[in-house]
Amino acid sequence: MSIQGLLEQAQQVCQQRGARLTKIREQVFLLLAKRDGAVGAYELLEELKTIDPAAKPATIYRALDFLSKQGFVHKIESINAFVMCHHFSECNHPVQLLICDECGHVEEIQSNNFDLALRSMADASGFNISHQIVEAHGTCQACN
């Protein structure tokens, strides 16, 4: 989907949920949508400052928090970075990320079998999963 298509979809999702996609949030969304891989908050802040010189760390973190809560982006905890979710209309989907340690490429995959196996093991332990992000590190096909 095009960047404009993603933005229009995000605007529709926000309107349906009664959430505000402010100008700053939209700008951060667009910066992430233009990326092929993951990016750190401070790198995004530097890009945002070219558009809004008054932007501060709190500005970027508030925008990223909103975008994450809406399911538009995923935080990659292991490398403290963010990546755009290109199928965010499927709210609350399990997140499985393949992260290349060589080039930084991040691919989001979705395996219902993996999700079912994880939930089954959690249920057997009496554990209730509220949020799921699985991160796998290695090398992508291009770097092999």
Coordinates of C-alpha atoms in Angstrom, one line a residue:
M1 CA 0.0 0.0 0.0
S2 CA 1.2 3.5 -0.8
I3 CA 2.2 5.9 2.0
Q4 CA -0.8 8.1 1.1
G5 CA -3.0 5.0 1.3
L6 CA -1.6 4.1 4.7
L7 CA -2.2 7.6 6.0
E8 CA -5.8 7.6 4.8
Q9 CA -6.4 4.2 6.4
A10 CA -4.9 5.6 9.7
Q11 CA -7.1 8.6 9.5
Q12 CA -10.2 6.4 9.0
V13 CA -9.2 4.2 12.0
C14 CA -8.7 7.2 14.2
Q15 CA -12.0 8.6 13.2
Q16 CA -13.8 5.3 13.9
R17 CA -12.1 5.1 17.3
G18 CA -12.6 8.7 18.2
A19 CA -8.8 9.2 18.4
R20 CA -7.1 12.4 17.3
L21 CA -4.4 12.1 14.6
T22 CA -2.8 15.5 15.2
K23 CA -0.5 17.2 12.8
I24 CA 2.6 16.1 14.8
R25 CA 1.4 12.5 15.1
E26 CA 0.7 12.5 11.3
Q27 CA 4.2 13.8 10.6
V28 CA 5.7 11.1 12.7
F29 CA 3.5 8.5 11.1
L30 CA 4.7 9.7 7.6
L31 CA 8.3 9.6 8.7
L32 CA 7.9 6.0 9.8
A33 CA 5.9 5.1 6.7
K34 CA 8.7 6.2 4.4
R35 CA 11.1 3.8 6.2
D36 CA 11.8 0.3 5.1
G37 CA 13.1 -0.8 8.5
A38 CA 13.2 0.1 12.1
V39 CA 14.3 3.5 13.4
G40 CA 15.1 4.9 16.8
A41 CA 13.2 7.7 18.5
Y42 CA 16.1 10.2 18.4
E43 CA 16.7 9.6 14.7
L44 CA 13.0 10.3 14.1
L45 CA 13.3 13.4 16.3
E46 CA 16.1 14.7 14.1
E47 CA 14.0 14.2 11.0
L48 CA 11.0 15.8 12.7
K49 CA 13.1 18.8 13.5
T50 CA 13.6 19.5 9.8
I51 CA 9.8 20.0 9.7
D52 CA 9.2 21.3 13.2
P53 CA 12.3 22.9 14.7
A54 CA 10.6 23.2 18.1
A55 CA 10.2 19.4 18.4
K56 CA 11.6 18.0 21.6
P57 CA 12.1 14.4 22.8
A58 CA 8.8 14.4 24.6
T59 CA 7.1 15.4 21.3
I60 CA 8.4 12.3 19.6
Y61 CA 7.8 9.9 22.5
R62 CA 4.2 11.1 22.9
A63 CA 3.5 10.7 19.2
L64 CA 5.1 7.2 19.1
D65 CA 3.1 6.2 22.2
F66 CA -0.1 7.2 20.5
L67 CA 0.8 5.5 17.2
S68 CA 1.8 2.4 19.1
K69 CA -1.4 2.3 21.1
Q70 CA -3.4 2.6 17.9
G71 CA -1.5 -0.3 16.4
F72 CA 0.1 1.7 13.6
V73 CA 3.7 1.0 14.8
H74 CA 5.4 -1.7 16.8
K75 CA 8.2 -1.0 19.3
I76 CA 11.1 -3.4 18.9
E77 CA 12.2 -3.7 22.5
S78 CA 15.5 -5.5 21.8
I79 CA 16.9 -2.7 19.7
N80 CA 14.8 0.2 21.2
A81 CA 13.4 1.1 17.8
F82 CA 10.0 1.4 16.0
V83 CA 8.7 0.0 12.8
M84 CA 5.5 0.7 10.8
C85 CA 2.8 -1.9 10.8
H86 CA 1.5 -2.2 7.3
H87 CA -1.7 -4.1 8.2
F88 CA -2.9 -2.2 11.3
S89 CA -6.5 -2.4 10.3
E90 CA -6.4 -5.9 11.8
C91 CA -6.5 -4.6 15.4
N92 CA -4.9 -6.7 18.1
H93 CA -3.1 -9.1 15.8
P94 CA -0.1 -11.0 17.3
V95 CA 3.2 -9.5 16.3
Q96 CA 6.1 -11.6 15.1
L97 CA 9.2 -9.8 13.8
L98 CA 12.2 -11.1 11.9
I99 CA 15.1 -8.7 12.5
C100 CA 18.3 -8.8 10.4
D101 CA 21.3 -8.1 12.6
E102 CA 23.4 -7.3 9.5
C103 CA 21.4 -4.7 7.6
G104 CA 18.6 -3.8 10.1
H105 CA 15.7 -5.0 7.8
V106 CA 12.6 -5.9 9.8
E107 CA 9.9 -8.1 8.4
E108 CA 6.6 -8.6 10.2
I109 CA 5.2 -12.1 9.8
Q110 CA 2.0 -13.6 11.1
S111 CA 1.8 -17.3 11.9
N112 CA -1.5 -18.3 13.4
N113 CA 0.1 -21.7 14.3
F114 CA 2.8 -20.0 16.4
D115 CA 0.2 -17.8 18.1
L116 CA -2.0 -20.8 18.9
A117 CA 1.0 -22.8 20.2
L118 CA 2.0 -19.9 22.5
R119 CA -1.5 -19.3 23.7
S120 CA -2.0 -23.0 24.4
M121 CA 1.2 -23.1 26.5
A122 CA 0.2 -20.0 28.3
D123 CA -3.2 -21.4 29.0
A124 CA -1.7 -24.6 30.4
S125 CA 0.3 -22.5 32.8
G126 CA -2.7 -20.4 33.8
F127 CA -1.2 -17.3 32.1
N128 CA -3.3 -14.8 30.3
I129 CA -1.5 -13.1 27.4
S130 CA -2.5 -9.4 27.1
H131 CA 0.0 -8.3 24.5
Q132 CA 2.4 -10.3 22.3
I133 CA 5.5 -9.3 20.3
V134 CA 7.9 -12.0 19.3
E135 CA 11.3 -10.8 18.0
A136 CA 13.6 -13.2 16.2
H137 CA 17.2 -12.0 15.3
G138 CA 19.3 -13.4 12.5
T139 CA 20.3 -12.6 8.9
C140 CA 17.8 -11.9 6.1
Q141 CA 18.0 -13.5 2.7
A142 CA 19.8 -10.5 1.2
C143 CA 22.6 -10.8 3.8
N144 CA 23.0 -14.6 3.8

